[in-house]
XYZ file of C-alpha atoms in Angstrom:
676
model
C -0.187 -0.117 0.143
C 1.500 3.202 -1.013
C 2.146 5.630 2.050
C 0.479 9.014 1.892
C 0.213 11.884 4.094
C -3.419 11.041 4.592
C -2.793 7.275 5.352
C 0.043 8.542 8.075
C -2.681 10.794 9.494
C -4.873 7.812 10.041
C -2.608 6.297 12.475
C -3.628 8.284 15.492
C -6.061 6.585 18.174
C -7.573 9.112 20.504
C -9.027 7.935 23.848
C -9.645 10.484 26.294
C -8.918 8.565 29.496
C -5.841 8.545 31.775
C -3.799 10.881 29.759
C -0.238 10.635 31.063
C -0.688 7.671 33.387
C 1.576 4.505 33.017
C -0.266 1.588 31.675
C 0.745 -1.969 30.666
C -2.149 -2.215 28.104
C -1.190 -2.173 24.478
C -3.444 0.861 23.827
C -5.589 3.084 26.139
C -9.158 2.394 25.380
C -12.268 4.234 26.412
C -12.618 3.268 29.954
C -15.780 3.784 32.041
C -17.033 2.864 35.444
C -20.743 1.688 35.891
C -21.178 4.489 38.402
C -20.574 7.025 35.440
C -22.728 5.280 33.073
C -25.634 4.561 35.887
C -27.494 7.849 35.121
C -27.253 8.066 31.427
C -30.822 8.581 29.942
C -32.041 5.978 27.448
C -30.024 3.082 29.047
C -33.339 1.149 30.321
C -32.511 1.932 33.894
C -28.762 2.063 33.872
C -27.825 -1.020 31.537
C -24.083 -0.500 31.043
C -23.741 -1.946 27.681
C -26.520 0.260 26.186
C -24.139 3.133 26.824
C -21.950 1.945 24.112
C -24.408 3.483 21.524
C -23.437 6.916 22.855
C -19.768 6.406 22.228
C -17.669 7.693 19.154
C -17.419 5.157 16.319
C -20.704 3.371 17.025
C -23.995 3.505 15.098
C -26.986 1.348 15.323
C -29.175 -0.569 12.639
C -32.563 0.245 14.237
C -33.200 2.726 17.214
C -33.765 1.026 20.391
C -31.898 -2.169 19.182
C -28.531 -1.624 21.005
C -26.624 -3.942 18.717
C -23.354 -1.810 18.325
C -22.085 -1.171 14.636
C -18.560 -0.150 15.330
C -17.026 1.771 12.446
C -19.337 0.126 10.006
C -18.766 -3.530 10.896
C -21.588 -5.995 11.592
C -22.552 -6.267 15.263
C -21.443 -9.894 15.341
C -17.980 -8.533 14.346
C -17.430 -6.726 17.872
C -16.535 -9.059 20.712
C -18.063 -8.593 24.338
C -15.997 -10.148 27.028
C -17.143 -10.445 30.584
C -14.025 -11.186 32.962
C -12.285 -13.089 29.974
C -15.413 -15.089 28.876
C -16.960 -14.108 25.485
C -20.739 -13.484 25.574
C -22.328 -14.791 22.579
C -25.782 -12.985 22.966
C -25.552 -9.627 24.852
C -29.475 -8.969 24.777
C -32.470 -11.175 25.239
C -33.956 -12.163 21.833
C -31.015 -9.794 20.586
C -32.991 -6.374 20.929
C -34.559 -6.911 24.634
C -33.208 -6.149 27.847
C -29.411 -7.176 28.723
C -28.699 -10.839 29.427
C -26.030 -9.596 31.939
C -27.337 -8.406 35.273
C -26.320 -4.560 35.374
C -25.422 -4.969 39.001
C -22.780 -7.441 38.222
C -20.876 -5.253 35.897
C -18.609 -2.453 37.318
C -17.425 -1.107 34.140
C -15.828 -1.791 30.944
C -12.926 -0.688 28.497
C -13.949 -0.266 24.884
C -11.407 -0.803 21.931
C -12.615 0.667 18.606
C -9.532 -0.159 16.633
C -6.926 -2.786 17.053
C -7.111 -4.389 20.469
C -4.328 -5.765 22.642
C -2.829 -8.914 21.230
C -4.635 -11.293 23.558
C -7.829 -10.430 21.449
C -8.244 -11.681 17.900
C -10.782 -13.319 15.380
C -12.925 -10.012 15.089
C -12.941 -6.961 12.810
C -15.080 -4.834 14.727
C -14.661 -3.455 18.102
C -13.697 -5.396 21.541
C -15.494 -4.697 24.800
C -13.703 -5.831 28.144
C -16.417 -5.700 30.797
C -15.350 -6.025 34.442
C -17.287 -7.890 37.164
C -17.878 -6.384 40.727
C -15.039 -7.104 43.015
C -15.476 -9.979 45.258
C -16.783 -8.900 48.654
C -14.135 -9.832 51.418
C -15.769 -8.294 54.671
C -19.565 -8.592 54.761
C -22.887 -9.876 53.148
C -23.909 -7.640 50.203
C -27.086 -7.599 48.467
C -29.013 -5.803 45.618
C -32.538 -6.080 44.405
C -34.395 -4.127 41.613
C -37.679 -4.261 39.962
C -38.907 -2.269 37.031
C -41.809 -2.517 34.567
C -40.082 -5.368 32.786
C -37.666 -7.195 35.112
C -36.982 -8.347 38.502
C -33.487 -8.862 39.522
C -31.106 -9.805 42.470
C -27.448 -9.958 43.226
C -25.981 -11.242 46.520
C -22.390 -11.589 47.597
C -21.387 -13.776 50.531
C -17.936 -13.911 51.834
C -16.676 -16.858 53.966
C -13.529 -15.501 55.696
C -12.509 -18.698 57.370
C -11.875 -20.482 54.098
C -11.183 -17.538 51.853
C -14.263 -18.154 49.761
C -16.549 -15.782 48.103
C -19.844 -16.445 46.401
C -21.719 -14.033 44.110
C -25.190 -14.854 42.564
C -26.910 -12.658 40.060
C -29.853 -12.815 37.803
C -33.103 -11.500 36.234
C -36.410 -12.538 35.207
C -38.768 -10.831 32.848
C -42.088 -11.122 34.892
C -44.075 -8.787 32.741
C -44.124 -10.816 29.567
C -44.820 -14.127 31.640
C -47.727 -12.377 33.383
C -49.286 -10.886 30.194
C -48.989 -14.280 28.500
C -50.728 -16.042 31.452
C -53.496 -13.559 31.431
C -54.068 -13.849 27.731
C -54.110 -17.315 27.898
C -56.510 -17.432 30.877
C -58.990 -15.046 29.083
C -59.133 -16.926 25.874
C -62.607 -18.431 25.269
C -61.969 -20.660 22.469
C -59.228 -23.502 22.194
C -56.162 -22.641 20.304
C -52.269 -22.255 20.891
C -50.914 -20.754 24.124
C -48.854 -17.624 24.067
C -45.379 -18.154 25.495
C -43.252 -15.220 26.682
C -40.231 -16.129 28.999
C -36.936 -14.658 29.592
C -34.396 -15.065 32.361
C -30.625 -14.890 32.835
C -28.326 -16.112 35.460
C -24.607 -15.420 36.574
C -22.682 -17.196 39.337
C -19.334 -16.825 40.607
C -17.192 -18.800 43.183
C -13.813 -17.462 44.263
C -11.493 -19.264 46.250
C -8.101 -18.328 47.640
C -5.398 -20.916 46.750
C -2.072 -20.094 48.438
C -0.952 -16.710 46.965
C -3.350 -17.168 44.017
C -7.051 -17.528 43.437
C -9.308 -20.063 41.808
C -12.553 -18.723 40.130
C -15.589 -20.650 38.917
C -17.829 -18.549 36.859
C -21.085 -19.621 35.149
C -23.554 -17.403 33.172
C -26.477 -18.154 30.960
C -29.570 -16.777 29.348
C -32.872 -18.276 27.852
C -35.551 -16.764 25.823
C -38.829 -18.491 24.611
C -41.250 -16.481 22.681
C -44.478 -17.422 20.442
C -47.332 -19.713 20.327
C -47.340 -23.454 21.165
C -50.049 -26.172 21.150
C -52.833 -26.801 18.619
C -53.609 -24.571 15.658
C -51.352 -22.319 13.856
C -48.126 -21.855 15.837
C -44.953 -19.945 15.575
C -42.068 -20.072 18.163
C -38.743 -18.849 18.506
C -36.160 -19.863 21.447
C -32.600 -18.972 22.115
C -30.334 -19.953 24.937
C -26.473 -19.942 25.847
C -24.515 -21.173 28.764
C -21.049 -20.743 29.780
C -18.940 -22.378 32.540
C -15.328 -20.956 32.957
C -12.768 -22.376 35.478
C -9.747 -20.105 35.929
C -6.719 -20.228 38.180
C -4.470 -17.148 38.717
C -1.047 -17.520 40.739
C 2.074 -15.635 41.063
C 4.879 -17.060 38.688
C 8.473 -15.578 38.635
C 8.330 -12.014 38.326
C 4.696 -12.126 37.309
C 1.327 -13.714 37.292
C 0.137 -16.817 35.428
C -3.238 -17.494 34.427
C -4.683 -20.850 33.086
C -8.423 -21.456 32.249
C -10.741 -23.849 30.678
C -14.334 -22.952 29.288
C -17.353 -25.008 28.226
C -20.127 -23.315 26.266
C -23.651 -24.481 24.714
C -25.508 -22.278 22.555
C -28.985 -23.022 20.892
C -31.400 -21.380 18.436
C -34.736 -22.981 17.592
C -37.716 -22.080 15.493
C -40.876 -23.830 14.482
C -43.894 -22.959 12.721
C -47.115 -24.286 11.012
C -50.699 -25.436 11.382
C -52.662 -28.741 12.017
C -51.621 -30.065 8.507
C -47.835 -29.377 8.531
C -45.142 -28.036 10.840
C -41.379 -27.162 10.365
C -38.999 -27.045 13.109
C -35.245 -25.927 12.644
C -32.708 -25.884 15.456
C -28.923 -24.785 15.659
C -26.824 -26.135 18.170
C -23.330 -25.453 18.988
C -20.980 -26.939 21.785
C -17.615 -25.415 22.690
C -14.695 -26.379 24.694
C -11.727 -24.145 24.994
C -8.654 -23.351 27.134
C -6.532 -20.509 27.501
C -2.957 -19.744 29.417
C -1.426 -16.236 29.901
C 1.584 -14.983 31.887
C 2.001 -11.040 32.673
C 4.945 -9.501 34.255
C 6.337 -6.171 34.936
C 10.102 -6.811 34.433
C 11.059 -3.331 35.361
C 9.879 0.167 35.714
C 10.242 0.572 31.774
C 9.428 -3.083 30.531
C 6.195 -4.952 30.897
C 5.361 -8.134 28.919
C 2.383 -10.463 28.262
C 2.191 -13.773 26.414
C -0.296 -16.538 25.923
C -2.156 -18.953 23.893
C -5.848 -20.233 23.568
C -7.653 -23.004 21.784
C -11.223 -23.651 21.087
C -13.072 -26.601 19.632
C -16.613 -26.003 18.139
C -19.269 -28.641 17.198
C -22.253 -27.265 15.443
C -25.296 -29.012 14.131
C -28.454 -28.211 12.494
C -31.677 -30.159 13.108
C -34.476 -29.944 10.606
C -37.643 -31.937 11.011
C -41.292 -31.630 9.192
C -44.436 -33.062 10.728
C -47.515 -33.220 8.267
C -50.756 -35.125 8.003
C -51.881 -36.299 4.522
C -55.542 -36.612 3.830
C -58.586 -34.546 4.016
C -58.906 -31.706 6.779
C -61.014 -32.626 9.716
C -60.598 -36.412 9.339
C -59.465 -37.755 12.571
C -58.132 -40.929 11.172
C -55.379 -39.201 9.148
C -51.975 -40.295 9.965
C -48.992 -38.094 11.305
C -45.840 -38.413 9.267
C -42.600 -36.978 10.676
C -39.475 -36.646 8.648
C -36.117 -35.225 10.170
C -32.437 -34.917 9.561
C -29.563 -34.079 11.878
C -26.749 -32.599 10.026
C -23.249 -31.611 11.016
C -22.847 -28.114 10.363
C -19.154 -27.707 11.394
C -16.388 -29.312 13.290
C -13.817 -26.620 13.773
C -10.816 -25.544 15.834
C -9.568 -22.098 16.572
C -6.134 -22.082 18.264
C -4.041 -18.706 18.748
C -0.755 -17.431 20.413
C 0.402 -13.957 21.141
C 3.208 -11.943 22.887
C 3.657 -8.246 23.258
C 5.880 -5.979 25.296
C 5.362 -2.400 26.604
C 8.304 -0.353 26.793
C 7.985 3.079 28.612
C 10.781 5.794 28.850
C 10.175 9.361 29.766
C 7.239 10.605 27.634
C 7.216 7.646 25.222
C 5.249 4.321 25.465
C 5.934 1.575 22.725
C 3.998 -1.720 22.415
C 4.915 -4.038 19.725
C 3.113 -7.493 19.638
C 1.909 -10.161 17.397
C -0.578 -12.624 17.383
C -0.834 -16.039 15.303
C -4.114 -17.929 14.752
C -4.937 -21.080 13.279
C -8.377 -21.998 11.761
C -9.216 -25.496 10.868
C -12.360 -26.652 9.389
C -11.596 -30.126 7.685
C -11.515 -30.465 4.690
C -12.582 -26.897 3.753
C -9.856 -24.724 5.200
C -6.727 -24.824 7.082
C -5.249 -21.559 7.460
C -2.600 -19.570 9.639
C -3.169 -16.014 10.208
C -0.263 -13.712 11.299
C -1.462 -10.429 12.907
C 1.580 -7.960 13.742
C 0.334 -4.901 15.891
C 2.020 -1.992 17.173
C 0.769 0.919 19.536
C 2.815 4.038 20.312
C 2.043 6.932 22.590
C 3.849 10.376 23.114
C 3.288 12.845 25.812
C 3.956 16.233 24.239
C 3.102 17.895 27.630
C 1.328 17.263 30.877
C -1.890 17.894 29.059
C -1.514 16.696 25.361
C -0.755 12.959 24.270
C -0.470 11.629 20.604
C -1.090 7.954 19.905
C -0.741 5.609 16.994
C -2.057 2.164 16.467
C -1.909 -0.296 13.468
C -2.678 -4.074 13.247
C -3.829 -6.765 10.744
C -6.977 -8.557 11.778
C -8.761 -11.725 10.577
C -12.317 -12.992 11.009
C -14.563 -15.926 9.494
C -17.392 -14.518 7.638
C -20.315 -13.466 9.943
C -24.090 -12.730 9.874
C -25.552 -9.607 11.089
C -25.887 -11.048 14.527
C -24.543 -13.936 16.193
C -26.179 -17.428 15.801
C -24.955 -20.789 17.035
C -22.554 -22.410 14.557
C -22.716 -19.828 11.945
C -19.203 -18.509 12.359
C -17.429 -22.025 12.357
C -19.654 -23.109 9.577
C -18.793 -19.968 7.609
C -15.134 -20.832 7.615
C -15.577 -22.855 4.280
C -16.315 -19.500 2.786
C -12.714 -18.252 3.335
C -11.301 -15.769 5.809
C -11.984 -12.229 6.120
C -8.960 -9.811 6.367
C -8.356 -6.005 7.272
C -5.510 -3.725 8.100
C -6.716 -1.302 10.814
C -4.411 1.975 11.412
C -5.499 4.874 13.448
C -4.214 8.087 14.870
C -5.612 10.083 17.691
C -4.702 13.029 20.198
C -5.906 13.474 23.809
C -6.171 16.718 25.411
C -6.815 17.506 29.174
C -8.876 20.638 29.494
C -10.055 22.802 32.168
C -12.867 22.121 34.554
C -12.354 18.360 34.392
C -12.959 18.272 30.597
C -10.938 15.891 28.417
C -11.002 16.004 24.562
C -9.968 13.442 22.035
C -9.730 13.440 18.250
C -9.417 10.322 15.948
C -8.839 9.468 12.473
C -8.899 5.865 11.408
C -8.586 3.963 8.039
C -9.404 0.258 7.638
C -8.374 -0.998 4.268
C -10.572 -4.284 3.915
C -8.407 -6.773 1.796
C -11.252 -9.379 1.763
C -14.786 -9.319 3.197
C -17.499 -11.811 2.817
C -21.004 -10.465 3.502
C -23.314 -13.191 4.123
C -27.061 -13.033 3.327
C -29.083 -12.406 6.772
C -32.092 -14.577 5.224
C -30.066 -17.643 4.164
C -27.380 -19.966 5.231
C -24.478 -19.709 2.615
C -22.429 -22.153 4.164
C -24.895 -24.998 3.445
C -24.548 -24.151 -0.381
C -23.756 -27.086 -2.629
C -20.790 -25.102 -3.840
C -19.580 -22.944 -0.746
C -16.446 -21.934 -2.416
C -18.064 -20.349 -5.309
C -20.699 -18.883 -3.046
C -17.865 -17.470 -0.996
C -16.153 -16.046 -4.004
C -19.590 -14.428 -5.188
C -19.711 -12.635 -1.904
C -16.367 -11.644 -1.633
C -15.433 -7.862 -1.988
C -12.636 -5.484 -1.221
C -13.016 -2.016 0.074
C -11.934 0.493 2.733
C -13.370 2.140 5.797
C -12.151 5.582 7.024
C -13.603 8.237 9.375
C -13.114 10.926 12.021
C -14.225 10.691 15.639
C -14.407 13.548 18.053
C -15.159 13.167 21.864
C -15.596 15.682 24.756
C -16.081 14.313 28.329
C -16.320 15.504 31.800
C -16.544 12.801 34.412
C -19.404 12.869 37.065
C -18.345 15.316 39.839
C -20.443 16.719 42.542
C -22.831 18.450 40.223
C -22.751 17.405 36.500
C -21.366 15.319 33.778
C -21.173 15.451 30.071
C -20.216 13.152 27.059
C -20.466 14.681 23.644
C -19.439 12.348 20.602
C -19.564 13.067 16.775
C -18.507 10.451 14.204
C -18.025 10.676 10.523
C -17.572 7.313 8.966
C -17.469 5.733 5.371
C -17.330 2.018 4.604
C -17.246 1.082 0.894
C -16.910 -2.044 -0.972
C -16.044 -3.102 -4.539
C -19.086 -4.773 -5.789
C -20.561 -5.937 -8.949
C -23.807 -4.181 -9.653
C -26.317 -4.939 -12.378
C -27.423 -2.275 -15.042
C -30.896 -2.189 -15.981
C -32.826 -0.319 -18.604
C -36.030 1.641 -18.386
C -37.946 -1.410 -18.537
C -36.279 -2.971 -15.664
C -34.240 -5.634 -17.688
C -30.737 -6.324 -16.861
C -28.464 -5.180 -19.784
C -25.007 -5.562 -18.113
C -22.958 -5.555 -15.129
C -20.153 -3.360 -13.592
C -17.598 -3.287 -10.939
C -18.001 -0.120 -8.591
C -17.359 1.052 -5.001
C -20.682 0.970 -3.117
C -21.301 2.217 0.507
C -21.830 -0.559 2.911
C -25.519 -1.374 3.821
C -24.719 -0.471 7.517
C -23.059 2.940 6.776
C -24.473 5.972 8.795
C -22.179 8.757 7.554
C -22.889 11.093 10.528
C -23.628 10.138 14.177
C -23.976 12.711 16.976
C -24.702 12.032 20.686
C -24.641 14.016 23.993
C -25.299 12.626 27.268
C -25.903 15.148 30.183
C -26.300 14.381 33.947
C -27.194 16.937 36.478
C -27.139 16.202 40.297
C -29.781 18.415 42.236
C -30.588 18.851 45.798
C -32.634 16.342 47.852
C -31.134 13.253 46.206
C -32.397 14.212 42.690
C -30.685 13.452 39.481
C -31.940 14.224 35.958
C -30.332 13.488 32.673
C -30.924 13.623 29.037
C -29.493 12.099 25.892
C -29.592 13.721 22.453
C -29.201 11.445 19.347
C -28.920 12.159 15.691
C -27.769 9.957 12.764
C -28.053 10.127 9.095
C -29.582 7.313 7.173
C -28.164 4.154 5.834
C -28.395 3.334 1.923
C -31.870 2.081 1.072
C -30.268 -1.080 -0.204
C -33.095 -3.531 0.640
C -31.365 -5.267 3.640
C -33.187 -7.011 6.535
C -36.176 -4.707 7.295
C -35.233 -2.045 4.859
C -36.741 -1.246 1.296
C -34.774 -0.997 -1.876
C -34.825 2.143 -3.796
C -36.977 2.023 -6.813
C -37.092 4.355 -9.800
C -39.730 5.380 -12.430
C -39.603 2.925 -15.487
C -41.874 1.799 -18.306
C -44.252 -1.332 -18.529
C -42.828 -2.916 -21.868
C -46.110 -3.962 -22.996
C -48.440 -1.179 -21.983
C -45.858 1.666 -22.104
C -47.174 2.870 -18.637
C -45.088 4.048 -16.085
C -44.194 1.490 -13.050
C -41.598 1.167 -10.376
C -38.327 -0.693 -11.251
C -35.102 -1.438 -9.209
C -32.596 1.309 -9.280
C -28.962 0.339 -9.888
C -27.371 -0.523 -6.624
C -24.844 2.356 -6.841
C -27.768 4.819 -7.286
C -29.774 4.059 -4.272
C -30.757 6.826 -1.908
C -30.470 7.019 1.815
C -33.012 6.561 4.465
C -34.018 9.612 6.329
C -32.088 10.905 9.290
C -33.378 10.298 12.688
C -33.325 12.596 15.851
C -34.179 11.199 19.375
C -34.282 12.536 22.904
C -34.061 10.412 25.857
C -34.794 11.449 29.546
C -34.296 10.255 33.065
C -35.168 11.302 36.684
C -34.135 9.568 39.804
C -34.362 10.104 43.553
C -31.823 8.479 45.898
C -32.218 7.972 49.834
C -31.285 5.696 52.550
C -33.342 3.572 55.103
C -31.069 2.370 57.849
C -28.407 0.204 56.160
C -30.395 0.434 52.615
C -29.447 2.766 49.872
C -32.370 3.005 47.791
C -33.265 4.680 44.438
C -36.423 5.046 42.222
C -35.945 6.146 38.709
C -37.882 6.785 35.551
C -35.983 6.446 32.279
C -37.745 7.175 29.107
C -36.150 6.126 25.725
C -37.451 8.451 22.917
C -39.164 10.825 25.015
C -39.434 13.159 22.082
C -41.825 10.410 20.473
C -40.048 10.689 16.939
C -40.566 8.135 14.596
C -37.765 6.352 12.606
C -38.469 5.609 8.978
C -36.534 2.565 7.803
C -38.057 1.831 4.549
C -40.046 3.317 1.748
C -43.360 2.249 0.129
C -43.670 2.301 -3.469
C -47.082 2.335 -4.948
C -49.671 3.933 -7.200
C -52.258 6.572 -6.510
C -54.604 8.499 -8.825
C -52.793 6.962 -11.871
C -49.349 8.307 -10.652
C -46.392 6.709 -8.930
C -46.133 7.437 -5.052
C -43.219 7.070 -2.717
C -43.849 7.387 0.867
C -41.552 6.962 4.047
C -42.869 4.073 6.247
C -41.788 3.345 9.752
C -43.346 1.888 12.975
C -45.058 4.069 15.318
C -42.859 6.119 17.685
C -40.958 3.467 19.671
C -40.989 4.889 23.202
C -39.971 2.659 26.068
C -40.308 3.830 29.622
C -38.640 2.204 32.459
C -39.945 3.090 35.906
C -38.132 1.208 38.565
C -36.747 0.732 42.215
C -33.609 -0.510 43.256
C -32.296 -1.150 47.005
C -28.666 -2.111 48.050
C -27.520 -3.487 51.415
């Protein structure tokens, strides 16, 4: 790649936290504590991960679905890690409440660009979430209830044995009650409504000599739809993780060894009395990881490690039908089914990095090597050199540079069990990520950041959301058809004032472009394909401009108020997922009348921009040993409507194009929380 001043400028990564502080991390991410995020409006009562949608470099698919699109990449390309364990599904049914109890998360670090070398296999961002620290002195408990969920967290230390137990979880009681009431009021026989969502987390920490043994389990289950007799449709998802980790001093540093087991499922069925179809995806994973970190001197810190994961994915398809005349009780029931192996894949990696600090300079070279095995379709080794550098120009100004190669299997829009492993047969995705930034510590507690990034995409594979390409008869040809090259680039600005005695502010602006070299069809005025051409197209997830502001103000009498303002420009109207495809005026060949025909892909319009205001008010107080809080958090208090498609029709003899969207999606969260 030819070096230009513009490319050199893109090597600057701004992160407004910890300017001037020594860190053994390979890059300074955006770091937040849950206490800072707690009062942000629009986070459904303080769910930490929903605050990602306010940060620079992040856009959304549909407002309210807090699936982060980091620098234009699909949400499934961003990894969410909770104390070292990757969370496969962050929200119930992907768009509902968080599958992780907010009480359990103490904060997170957000890497928008190349993360530390211990992370790999992702082209999007990386989120490292931290668990609340084990309680060492007394029993602690927290309980919350809102319009949707009831949740608890309990921490019990056993000083005599050096043991601590933490239990947390939430149950969505409102959908369950609603389904029970609706089923009870039904006057005629028919299918029952099912609405069930719950999650759990459990941690046992045990002191072992100078080290610590930690057992961490978490999981989530969703079940929604109609079951029983009659016409039914039902969707169920679940994931479970069990992670056993030992950390212990070793030499000049600390060693870590862990083993993780996981089981993910996704099932759907639908049909009537005559026939029903059931499809289920299942993935079992078994992984292990080791690491060693040490500060060898005041100037030098090192980290090295390795990990391996075996994934077994299957797809179960069955059909039940009753041939014969409807209403005939003697009709036989015929069931056909097939259990098919979707993938048997192995992912293995090793990494090493060193952080050298001298005076005002910090340099972190590193390398990661990953192996991907899906016999007999793929056996590939990917080498990912990475580099981060930081220079303190003064006590208040820092410059930073980051670069690295990244690889990832093809991925769907959202995570689904087995999809990533099976998609290996379509070939790897590859990208170079380079970025440059500046951090400035300003007056009155303000910090400012500016980032410029460039992501040359050497190979991407965009999967069809509504079909499983990896089951194609010729996956190599299908992968070649969906392969594209392109590039992403953009600018990110951030102003931040952490919560003080009175108020806090976070304002972010993102300009981003993501284009892919793609084959488009050329159509004449009759809508007939007359040729093809290779052109650069905007990604279907690209929102060019995104602006957010979150303000929190503390008032007397324990009152806190906050608001969040959001604006984004629309994505290309390219017909993906819920969105329509741009139509243009054409001619009916036989009648010579006007009609709608598809526009060429590089000439599609964009969906309308969207503006939203969220609001929050809370009241805190104490009652003996209890700290209590009541809150009202309203997502989209402005009642604005988001148009995500256009309708194309005919009225009074003419062609008519109208924006279409759901009624304003306004979600209130009224709740109460108590801590002991």
